[in-house]
PDB file of C-alpha atoms and ligand atoms in Angstrom:
ATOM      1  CA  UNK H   1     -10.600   3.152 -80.759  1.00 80.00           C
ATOM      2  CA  UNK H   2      -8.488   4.289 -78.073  1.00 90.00           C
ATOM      3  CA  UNK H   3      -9.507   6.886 -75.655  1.00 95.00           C
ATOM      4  CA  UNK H   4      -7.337   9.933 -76.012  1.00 97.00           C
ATOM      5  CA  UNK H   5      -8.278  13.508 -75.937  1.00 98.00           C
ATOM      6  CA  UNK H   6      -5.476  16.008 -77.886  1.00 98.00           C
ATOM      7  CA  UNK H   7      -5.486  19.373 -76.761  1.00 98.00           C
ATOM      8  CA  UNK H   8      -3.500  21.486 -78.994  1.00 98.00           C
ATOM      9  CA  UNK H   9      -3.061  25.179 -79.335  1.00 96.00           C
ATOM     10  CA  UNK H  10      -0.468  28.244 -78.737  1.00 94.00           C
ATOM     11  CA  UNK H  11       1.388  28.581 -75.394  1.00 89.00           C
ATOM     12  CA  UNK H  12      -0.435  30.638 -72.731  1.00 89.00           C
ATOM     13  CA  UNK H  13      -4.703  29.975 -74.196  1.00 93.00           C
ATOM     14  CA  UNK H  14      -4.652  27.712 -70.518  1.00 93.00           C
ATOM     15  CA  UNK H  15      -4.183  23.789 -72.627  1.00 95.00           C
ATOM     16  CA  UNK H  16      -2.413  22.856 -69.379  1.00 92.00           C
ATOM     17  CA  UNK H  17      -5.386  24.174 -67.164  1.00 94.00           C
ATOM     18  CA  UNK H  18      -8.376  22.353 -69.269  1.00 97.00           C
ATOM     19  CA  UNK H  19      -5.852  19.330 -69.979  1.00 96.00           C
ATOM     20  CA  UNK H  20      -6.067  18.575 -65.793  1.00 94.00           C
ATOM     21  CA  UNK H  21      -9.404  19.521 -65.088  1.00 96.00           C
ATOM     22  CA  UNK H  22     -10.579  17.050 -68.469  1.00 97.00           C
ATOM     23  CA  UNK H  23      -8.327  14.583 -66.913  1.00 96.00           C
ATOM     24  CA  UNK H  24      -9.522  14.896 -63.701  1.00 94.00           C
ATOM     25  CA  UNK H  25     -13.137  14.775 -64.491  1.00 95.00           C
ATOM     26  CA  UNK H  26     -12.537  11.633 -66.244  1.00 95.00           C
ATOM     27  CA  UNK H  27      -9.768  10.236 -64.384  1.00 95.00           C
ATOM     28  CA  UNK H  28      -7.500   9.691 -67.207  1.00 96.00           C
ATOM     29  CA  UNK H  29      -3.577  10.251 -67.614  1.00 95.00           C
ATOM     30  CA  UNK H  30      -2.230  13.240 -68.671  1.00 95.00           C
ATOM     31  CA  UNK H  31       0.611  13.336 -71.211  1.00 96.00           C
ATOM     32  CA  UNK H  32       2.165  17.392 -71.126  1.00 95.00           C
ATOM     33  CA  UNK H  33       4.047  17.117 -74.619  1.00 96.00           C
ATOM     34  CA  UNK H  34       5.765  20.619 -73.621  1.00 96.00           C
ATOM     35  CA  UNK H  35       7.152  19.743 -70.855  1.00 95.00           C
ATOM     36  CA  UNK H  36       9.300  16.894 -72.816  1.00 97.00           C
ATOM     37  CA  UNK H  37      10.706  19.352 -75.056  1.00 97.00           C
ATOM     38  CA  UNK H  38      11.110  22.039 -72.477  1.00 96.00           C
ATOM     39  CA  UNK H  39      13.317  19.338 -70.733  1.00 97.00           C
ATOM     40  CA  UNK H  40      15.283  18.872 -74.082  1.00 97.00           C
ATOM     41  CA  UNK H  41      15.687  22.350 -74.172  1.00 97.00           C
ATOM     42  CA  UNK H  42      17.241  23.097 -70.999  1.00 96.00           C
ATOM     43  CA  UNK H  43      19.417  19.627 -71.449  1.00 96.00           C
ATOM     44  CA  UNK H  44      21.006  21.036 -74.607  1.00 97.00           C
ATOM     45  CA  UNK H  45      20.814  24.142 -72.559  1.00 95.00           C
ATOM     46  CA  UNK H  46      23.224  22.530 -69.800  1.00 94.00           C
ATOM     47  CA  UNK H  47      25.378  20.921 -72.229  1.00 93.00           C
ATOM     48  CA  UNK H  48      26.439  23.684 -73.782  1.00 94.00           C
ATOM     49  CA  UNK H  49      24.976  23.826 -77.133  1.00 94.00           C
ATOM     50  CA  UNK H  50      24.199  27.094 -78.504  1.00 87.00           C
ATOM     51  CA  UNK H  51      20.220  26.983 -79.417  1.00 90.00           C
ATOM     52  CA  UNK H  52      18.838  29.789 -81.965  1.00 89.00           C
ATOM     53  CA  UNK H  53      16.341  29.853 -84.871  1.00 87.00           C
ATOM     54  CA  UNK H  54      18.900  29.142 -87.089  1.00 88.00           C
ATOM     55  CA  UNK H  55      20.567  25.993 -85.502  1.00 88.00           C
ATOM     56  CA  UNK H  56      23.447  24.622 -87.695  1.00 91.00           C
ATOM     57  CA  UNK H  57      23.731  20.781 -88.560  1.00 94.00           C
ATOM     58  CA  UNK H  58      25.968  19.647 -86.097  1.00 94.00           C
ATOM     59  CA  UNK H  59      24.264  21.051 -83.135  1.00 95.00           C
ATOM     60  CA  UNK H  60      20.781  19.542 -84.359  1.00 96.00           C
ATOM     61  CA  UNK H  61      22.634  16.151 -84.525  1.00 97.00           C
ATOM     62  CA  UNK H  62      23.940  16.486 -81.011  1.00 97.00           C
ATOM     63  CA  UNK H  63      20.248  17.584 -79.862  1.00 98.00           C
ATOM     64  CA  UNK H  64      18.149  14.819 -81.584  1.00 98.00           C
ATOM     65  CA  UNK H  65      21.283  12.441 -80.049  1.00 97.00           C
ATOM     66  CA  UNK H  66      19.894  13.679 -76.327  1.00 97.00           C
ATOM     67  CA  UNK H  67      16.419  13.448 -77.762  1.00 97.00           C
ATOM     68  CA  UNK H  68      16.939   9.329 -78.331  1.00 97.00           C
ATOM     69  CA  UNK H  69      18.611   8.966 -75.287  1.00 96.00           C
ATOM     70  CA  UNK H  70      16.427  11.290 -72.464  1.00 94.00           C
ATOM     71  CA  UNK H  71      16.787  10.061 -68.716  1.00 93.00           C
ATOM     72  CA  UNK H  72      13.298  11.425 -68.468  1.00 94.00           C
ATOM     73  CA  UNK H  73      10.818  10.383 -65.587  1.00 92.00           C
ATOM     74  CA  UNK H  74       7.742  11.994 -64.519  1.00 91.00           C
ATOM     75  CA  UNK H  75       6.669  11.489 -60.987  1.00 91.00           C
ATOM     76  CA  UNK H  76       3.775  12.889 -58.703  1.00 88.00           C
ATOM     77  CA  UNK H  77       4.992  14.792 -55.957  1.00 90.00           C
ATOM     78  CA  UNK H  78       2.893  13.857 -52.488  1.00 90.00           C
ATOM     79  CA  UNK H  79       2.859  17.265 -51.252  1.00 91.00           C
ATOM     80  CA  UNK H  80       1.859  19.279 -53.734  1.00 86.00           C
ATOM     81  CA  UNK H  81       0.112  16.821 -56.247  1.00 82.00           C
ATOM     82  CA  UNK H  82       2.050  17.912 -59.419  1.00 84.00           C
ATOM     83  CA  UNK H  83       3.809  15.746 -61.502  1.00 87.00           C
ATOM     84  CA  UNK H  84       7.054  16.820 -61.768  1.00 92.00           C
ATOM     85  CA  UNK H  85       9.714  16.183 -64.283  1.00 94.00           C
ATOM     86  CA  UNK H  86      13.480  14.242 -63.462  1.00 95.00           C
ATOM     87  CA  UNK H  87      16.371  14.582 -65.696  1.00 95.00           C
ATOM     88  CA  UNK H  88      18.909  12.195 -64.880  1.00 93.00           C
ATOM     89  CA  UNK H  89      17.483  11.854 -61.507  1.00 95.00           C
ATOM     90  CA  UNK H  90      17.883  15.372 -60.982  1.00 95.00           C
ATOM     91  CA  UNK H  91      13.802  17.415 -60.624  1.00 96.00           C
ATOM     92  CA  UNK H  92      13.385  20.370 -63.077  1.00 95.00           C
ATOM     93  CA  UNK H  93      10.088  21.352 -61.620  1.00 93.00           C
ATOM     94  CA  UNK H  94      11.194  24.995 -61.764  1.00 92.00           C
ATOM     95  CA  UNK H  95      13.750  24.518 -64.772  1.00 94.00           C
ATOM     96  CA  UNK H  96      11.463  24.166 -67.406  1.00 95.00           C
ATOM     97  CA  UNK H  97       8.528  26.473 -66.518  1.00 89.00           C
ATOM     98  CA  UNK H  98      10.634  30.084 -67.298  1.00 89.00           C
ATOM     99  CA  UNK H  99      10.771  31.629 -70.749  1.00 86.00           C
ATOM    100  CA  UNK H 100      13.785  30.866 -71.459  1.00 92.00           C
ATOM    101  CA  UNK H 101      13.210  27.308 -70.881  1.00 94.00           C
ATOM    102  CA  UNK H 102      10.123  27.888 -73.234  1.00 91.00           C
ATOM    103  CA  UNK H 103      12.382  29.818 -76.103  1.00 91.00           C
ATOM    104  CA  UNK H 104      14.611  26.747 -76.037  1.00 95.00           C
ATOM    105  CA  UNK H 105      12.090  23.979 -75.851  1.00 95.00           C
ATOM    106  CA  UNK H 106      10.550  26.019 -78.996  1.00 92.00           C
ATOM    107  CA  UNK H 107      13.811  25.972 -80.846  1.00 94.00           C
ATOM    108  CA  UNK H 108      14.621  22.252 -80.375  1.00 96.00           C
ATOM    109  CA  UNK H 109      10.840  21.489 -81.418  1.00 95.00           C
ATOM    110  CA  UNK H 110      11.776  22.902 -85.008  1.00 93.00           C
ATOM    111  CA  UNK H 111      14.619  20.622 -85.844  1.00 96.00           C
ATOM    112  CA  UNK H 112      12.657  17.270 -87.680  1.00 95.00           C
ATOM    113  CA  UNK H 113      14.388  14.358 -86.409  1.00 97.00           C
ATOM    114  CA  UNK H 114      13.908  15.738 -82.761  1.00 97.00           C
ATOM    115  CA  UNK H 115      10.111  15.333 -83.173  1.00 97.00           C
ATOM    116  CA  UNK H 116      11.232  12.133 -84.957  1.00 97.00           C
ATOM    117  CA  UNK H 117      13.606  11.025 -81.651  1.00 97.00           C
ATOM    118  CA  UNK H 118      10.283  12.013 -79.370  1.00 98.00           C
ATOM    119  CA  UNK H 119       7.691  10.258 -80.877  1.00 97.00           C
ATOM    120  CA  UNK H 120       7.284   6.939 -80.009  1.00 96.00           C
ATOM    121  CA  UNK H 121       7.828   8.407 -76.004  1.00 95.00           C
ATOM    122  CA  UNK H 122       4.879  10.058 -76.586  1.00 97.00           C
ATOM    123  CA  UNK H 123       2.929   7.583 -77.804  1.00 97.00           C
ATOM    124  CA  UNK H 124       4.091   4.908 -74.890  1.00 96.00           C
ATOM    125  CA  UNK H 125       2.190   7.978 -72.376  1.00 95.00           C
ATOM    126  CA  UNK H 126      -1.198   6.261 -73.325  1.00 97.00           C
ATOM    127  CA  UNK H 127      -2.559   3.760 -70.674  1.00 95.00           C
ATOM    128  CA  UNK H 128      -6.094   3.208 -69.915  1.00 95.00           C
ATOM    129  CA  UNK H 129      -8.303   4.443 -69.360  1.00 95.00           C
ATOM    130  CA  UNK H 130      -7.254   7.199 -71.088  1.00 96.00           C
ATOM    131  CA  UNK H 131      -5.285   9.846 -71.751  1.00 97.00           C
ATOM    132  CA  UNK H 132      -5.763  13.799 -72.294  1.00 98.00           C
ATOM    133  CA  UNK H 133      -2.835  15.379 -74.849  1.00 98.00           C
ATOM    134  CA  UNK H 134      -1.591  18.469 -74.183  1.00 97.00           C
ATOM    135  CA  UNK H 135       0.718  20.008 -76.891  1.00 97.00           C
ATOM    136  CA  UNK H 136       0.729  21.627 -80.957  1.00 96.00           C
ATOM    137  CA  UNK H 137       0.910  18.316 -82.646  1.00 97.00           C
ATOM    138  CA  UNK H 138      -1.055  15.898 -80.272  1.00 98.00           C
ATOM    139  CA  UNK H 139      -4.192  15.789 -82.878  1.00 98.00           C
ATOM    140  CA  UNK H 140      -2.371  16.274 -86.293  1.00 97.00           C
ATOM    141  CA  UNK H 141       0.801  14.335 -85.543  1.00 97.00           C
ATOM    142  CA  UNK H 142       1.097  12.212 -82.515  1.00 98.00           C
ATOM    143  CA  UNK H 143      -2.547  10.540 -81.824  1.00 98.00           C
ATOM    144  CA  UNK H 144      -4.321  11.566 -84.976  1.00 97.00           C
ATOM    145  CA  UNK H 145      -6.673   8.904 -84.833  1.00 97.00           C
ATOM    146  CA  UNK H 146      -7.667  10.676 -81.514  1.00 97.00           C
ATOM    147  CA  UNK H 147     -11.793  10.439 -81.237  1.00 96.00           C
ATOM    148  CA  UNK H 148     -11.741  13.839 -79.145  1.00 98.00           C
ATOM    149  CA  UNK H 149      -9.455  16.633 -80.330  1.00 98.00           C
ATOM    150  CA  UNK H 150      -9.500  20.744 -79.030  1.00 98.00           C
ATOM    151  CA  UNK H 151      -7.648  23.260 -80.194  1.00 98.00           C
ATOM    152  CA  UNK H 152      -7.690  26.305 -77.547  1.00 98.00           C
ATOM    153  CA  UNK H 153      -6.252  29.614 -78.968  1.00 96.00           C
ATOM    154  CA  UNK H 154      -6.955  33.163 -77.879  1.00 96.00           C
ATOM    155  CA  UNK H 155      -5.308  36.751 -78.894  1.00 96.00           C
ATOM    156  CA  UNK H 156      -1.659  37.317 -78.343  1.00 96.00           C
ATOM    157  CA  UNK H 157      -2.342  40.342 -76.220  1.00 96.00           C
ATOM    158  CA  UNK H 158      -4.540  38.531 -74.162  1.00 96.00           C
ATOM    159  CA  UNK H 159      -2.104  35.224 -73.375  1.00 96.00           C
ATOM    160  CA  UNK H 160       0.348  37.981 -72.354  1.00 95.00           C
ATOM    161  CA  UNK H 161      -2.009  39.614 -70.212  1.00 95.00           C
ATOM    162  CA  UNK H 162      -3.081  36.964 -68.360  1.00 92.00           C
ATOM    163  CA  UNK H 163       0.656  35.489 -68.170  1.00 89.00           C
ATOM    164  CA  UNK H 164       1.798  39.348 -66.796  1.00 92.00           C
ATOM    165  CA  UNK H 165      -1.605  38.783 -64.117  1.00 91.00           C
ATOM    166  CA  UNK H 166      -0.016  34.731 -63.046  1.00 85.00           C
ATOM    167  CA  UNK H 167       3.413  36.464 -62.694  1.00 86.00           C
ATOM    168  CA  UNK H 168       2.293  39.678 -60.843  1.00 90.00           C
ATOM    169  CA  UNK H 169       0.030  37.614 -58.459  1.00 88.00           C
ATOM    170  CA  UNK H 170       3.392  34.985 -58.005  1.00 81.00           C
ATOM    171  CA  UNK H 171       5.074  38.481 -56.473  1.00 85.00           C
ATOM    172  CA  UNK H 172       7.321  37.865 -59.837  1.00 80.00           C
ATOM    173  CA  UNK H 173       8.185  41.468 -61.310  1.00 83.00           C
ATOM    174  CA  UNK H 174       7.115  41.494 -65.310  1.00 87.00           C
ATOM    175  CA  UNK H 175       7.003  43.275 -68.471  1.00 92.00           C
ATOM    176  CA  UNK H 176       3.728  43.750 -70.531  1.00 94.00           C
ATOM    177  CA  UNK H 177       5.893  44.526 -73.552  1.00 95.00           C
ATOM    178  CA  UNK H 178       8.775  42.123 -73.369  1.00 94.00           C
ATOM    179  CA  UNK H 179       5.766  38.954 -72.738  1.00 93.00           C
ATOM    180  CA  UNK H 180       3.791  40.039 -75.683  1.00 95.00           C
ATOM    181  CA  UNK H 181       7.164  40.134 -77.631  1.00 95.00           C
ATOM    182  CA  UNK H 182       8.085  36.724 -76.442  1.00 92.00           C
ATOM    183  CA  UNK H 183       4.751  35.157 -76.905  1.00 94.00           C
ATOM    184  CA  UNK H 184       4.898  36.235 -80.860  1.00 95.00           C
ATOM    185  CA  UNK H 185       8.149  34.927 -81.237  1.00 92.00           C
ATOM    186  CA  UNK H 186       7.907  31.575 -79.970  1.00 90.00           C
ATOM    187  CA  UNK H 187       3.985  31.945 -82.030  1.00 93.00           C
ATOM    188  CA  UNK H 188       5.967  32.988 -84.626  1.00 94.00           C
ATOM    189  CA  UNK H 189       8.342  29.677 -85.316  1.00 92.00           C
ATOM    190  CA  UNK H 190       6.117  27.341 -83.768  1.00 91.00           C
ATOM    191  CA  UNK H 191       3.420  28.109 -86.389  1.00 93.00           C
ATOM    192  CA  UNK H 192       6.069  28.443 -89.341  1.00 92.00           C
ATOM    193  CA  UNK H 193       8.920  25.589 -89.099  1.00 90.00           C
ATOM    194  CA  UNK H 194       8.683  23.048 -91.306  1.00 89.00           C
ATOM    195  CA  UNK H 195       7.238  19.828 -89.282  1.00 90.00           C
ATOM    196  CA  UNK H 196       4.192  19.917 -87.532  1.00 89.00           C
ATOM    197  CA  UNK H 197       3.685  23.695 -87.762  1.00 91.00           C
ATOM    198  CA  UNK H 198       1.025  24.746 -84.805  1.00 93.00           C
ATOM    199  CA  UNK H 199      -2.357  24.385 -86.662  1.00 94.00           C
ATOM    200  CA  UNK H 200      -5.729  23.003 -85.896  1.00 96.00           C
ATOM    201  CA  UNK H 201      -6.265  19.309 -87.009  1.00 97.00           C
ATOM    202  CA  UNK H 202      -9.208  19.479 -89.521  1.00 97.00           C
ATOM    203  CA  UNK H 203     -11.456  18.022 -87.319  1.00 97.00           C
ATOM    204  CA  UNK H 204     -10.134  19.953 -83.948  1.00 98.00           C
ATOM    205  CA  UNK H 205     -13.531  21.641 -82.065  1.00 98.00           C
ATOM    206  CA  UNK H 206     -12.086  24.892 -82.068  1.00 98.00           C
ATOM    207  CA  UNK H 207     -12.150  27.122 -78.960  1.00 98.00           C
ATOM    208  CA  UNK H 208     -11.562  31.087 -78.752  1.00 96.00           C
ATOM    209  CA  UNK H 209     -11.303  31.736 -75.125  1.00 95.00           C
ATOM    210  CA  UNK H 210      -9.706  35.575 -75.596  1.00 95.00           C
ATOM    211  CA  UNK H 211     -13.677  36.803 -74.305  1.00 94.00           C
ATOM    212  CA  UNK H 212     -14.153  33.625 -71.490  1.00 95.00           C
ATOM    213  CA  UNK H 213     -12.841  32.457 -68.404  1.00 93.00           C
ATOM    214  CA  UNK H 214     -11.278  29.054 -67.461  1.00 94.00           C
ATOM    215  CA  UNK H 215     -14.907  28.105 -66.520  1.00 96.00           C
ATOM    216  CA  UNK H 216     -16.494  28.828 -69.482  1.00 97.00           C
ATOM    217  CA  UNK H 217     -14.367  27.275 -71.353  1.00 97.00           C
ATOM    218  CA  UNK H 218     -14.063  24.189 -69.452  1.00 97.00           C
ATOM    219  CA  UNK H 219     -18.174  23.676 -69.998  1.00 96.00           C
ATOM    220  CA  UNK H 220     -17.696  24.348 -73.883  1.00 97.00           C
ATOM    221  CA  UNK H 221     -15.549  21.666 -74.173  1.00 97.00           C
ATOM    222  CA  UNK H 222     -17.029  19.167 -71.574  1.00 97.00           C
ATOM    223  CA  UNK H 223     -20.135  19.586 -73.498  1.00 96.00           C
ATOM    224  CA  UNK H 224     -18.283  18.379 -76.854  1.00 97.00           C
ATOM    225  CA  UNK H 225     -16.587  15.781 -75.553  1.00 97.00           C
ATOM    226  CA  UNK H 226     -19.697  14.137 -73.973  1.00 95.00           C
ATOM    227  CA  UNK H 227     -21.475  14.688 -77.909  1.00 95.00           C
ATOM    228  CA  UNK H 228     -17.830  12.831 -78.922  1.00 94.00           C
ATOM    229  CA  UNK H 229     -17.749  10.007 -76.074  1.00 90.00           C
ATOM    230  CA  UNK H 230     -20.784   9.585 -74.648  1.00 83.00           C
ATOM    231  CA  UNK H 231     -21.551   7.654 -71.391  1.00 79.00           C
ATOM    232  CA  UNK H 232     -18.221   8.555 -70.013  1.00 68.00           C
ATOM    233  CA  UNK H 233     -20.052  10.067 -66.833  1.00 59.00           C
ATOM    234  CA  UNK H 234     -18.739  13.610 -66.933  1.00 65.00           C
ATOM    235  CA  UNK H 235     -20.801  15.083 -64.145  1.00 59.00           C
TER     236      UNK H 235
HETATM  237  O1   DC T   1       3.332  23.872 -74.208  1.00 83.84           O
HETATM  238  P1   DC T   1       4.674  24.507 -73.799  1.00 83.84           P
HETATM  239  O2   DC T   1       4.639  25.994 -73.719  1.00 83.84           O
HETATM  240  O3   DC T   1       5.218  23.891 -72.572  1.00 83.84           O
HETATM  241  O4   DC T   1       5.675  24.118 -75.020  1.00 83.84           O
HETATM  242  C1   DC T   1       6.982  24.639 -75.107  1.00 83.84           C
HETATM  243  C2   DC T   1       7.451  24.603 -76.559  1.00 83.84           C
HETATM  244  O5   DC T   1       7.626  23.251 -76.978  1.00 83.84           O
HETATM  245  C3   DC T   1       6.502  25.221 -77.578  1.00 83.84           C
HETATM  246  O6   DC T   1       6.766  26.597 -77.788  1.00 83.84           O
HETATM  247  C4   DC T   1       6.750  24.418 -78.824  1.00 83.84           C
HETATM  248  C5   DC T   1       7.237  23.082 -78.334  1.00 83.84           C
HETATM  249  N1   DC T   1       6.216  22.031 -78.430  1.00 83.84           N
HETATM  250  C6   DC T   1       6.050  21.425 -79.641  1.00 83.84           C
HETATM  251  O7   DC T   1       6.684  21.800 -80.619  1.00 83.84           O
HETATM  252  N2   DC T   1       5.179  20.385 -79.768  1.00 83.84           N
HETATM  253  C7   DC T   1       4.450  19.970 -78.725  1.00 83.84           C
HETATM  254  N3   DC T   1       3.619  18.951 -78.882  1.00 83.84           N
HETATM  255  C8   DC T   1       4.572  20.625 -77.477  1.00 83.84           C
HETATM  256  C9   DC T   1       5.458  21.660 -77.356  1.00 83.84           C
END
């Protein structure tokens, strides 16, 4: 059995947040499916394919042909300790983290033989001693043999919230409306396209954490994974 951890759920419940402080706790790698289709997103983006929710044959042909072929590297930066993403050689640290970037990685992640073309990369992230999985099809698709999986979800309303609180704190100006809107569209076609739709895995621990903070959901699902893998010396 290997030792991977999938952490699904729908973007802005704080999956990246729990995914590093799991990973740190256990010292494990950290595999941030998102990012590899955010990257996608904004290549297709730069290449001048038109992305929508209805993307015609040809274009999803070009994209799954970047897909197989992604000069993707992710390296830790020194000063800052993230690990940041390299296209070509070229760091899209700041690229792939705006909505756009997220409306694009979202459309890409509907067209089938894109998740086909991204696969096996995902896989190849596990190394011992483990790896944490953060994404919407780490524990039904991608590792679903996973021993540990977490599926973190929370209201709409309250992903946009907090997302309008990260952006007003950044000195970023935002709009309470337009998040929410954005946050049920990209909810919207993640949960409906036809390949691994956004759902819990049937044997996902699921967490709510619309009513608790990053703490309190961090010791709900420390406390399950040490029921799931014990002896792994959480404290
Ligand atoms: O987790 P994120 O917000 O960075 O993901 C961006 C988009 O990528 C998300 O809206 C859907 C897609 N995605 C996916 O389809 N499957 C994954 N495992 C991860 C992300």
């Amino acid at each position: 059995m290997k030792n991977i951890i999938t952490i699904d759920g729908p973007s802005g419940a704080g999956k990246g947040t729990i995914t590093q402080l799991v990973a740190e706790r256990l010292g494990w790698h950290i595999l941030d499916s998102g990012a590899l289709y955010r990257i996608l997103g904004v290549a297709a983006k730069n290449q001048g394919l038109l992305l929508s929710d209805t993307i015609d044959t040809d274009v999803a042909d070009q994209v799954t042909h970047l897909a197989r072929h992604l000069d993707v590297e992710f390296q830790l930066n020194t000063t800052n300790g993230e690990v940041e993403p390299y296209l070509s050689g070229q760091n899209l640290a700041k690229e792939i983290r705006t909505d756009e970037a997220g409306q694009a990685a979202s459309q890409v992640a509907a067209i089938p033989s894109v998740r086909d073309a991204l696969l096996a990369r995902q896989r190849d992230f596990y190394q011992q001693p483990g790896l944490v999985a953060d994404g919407r099809d780490m524990g039904t698709i991608v590792f679903d043999d996973a021993p540990v999986k977490i599926f973190l979800t929370a209201s709409a309303e309250c992903r946009a919230e907090r997302r309008y609180q990260q952006l007003i704190n950044k000195g970023v100006g935002a709009n309470m409306r337009a998040l929410l809107k954005s946050i049920q569209a990209r909810d919207e076609r993640d949960r409906t396209r036809s390949v691994a739709p956004l759902v819990p895995a049937v044997d996902a621990f699921v967490v709510d954490s619309s009513s608790l903070d990053i703490q309190q959901v961090l010791s709900q699902v420390l406390v399950y994974i040490e029921k799931k893998l014990p002896g792994n010396h959480l404290d």
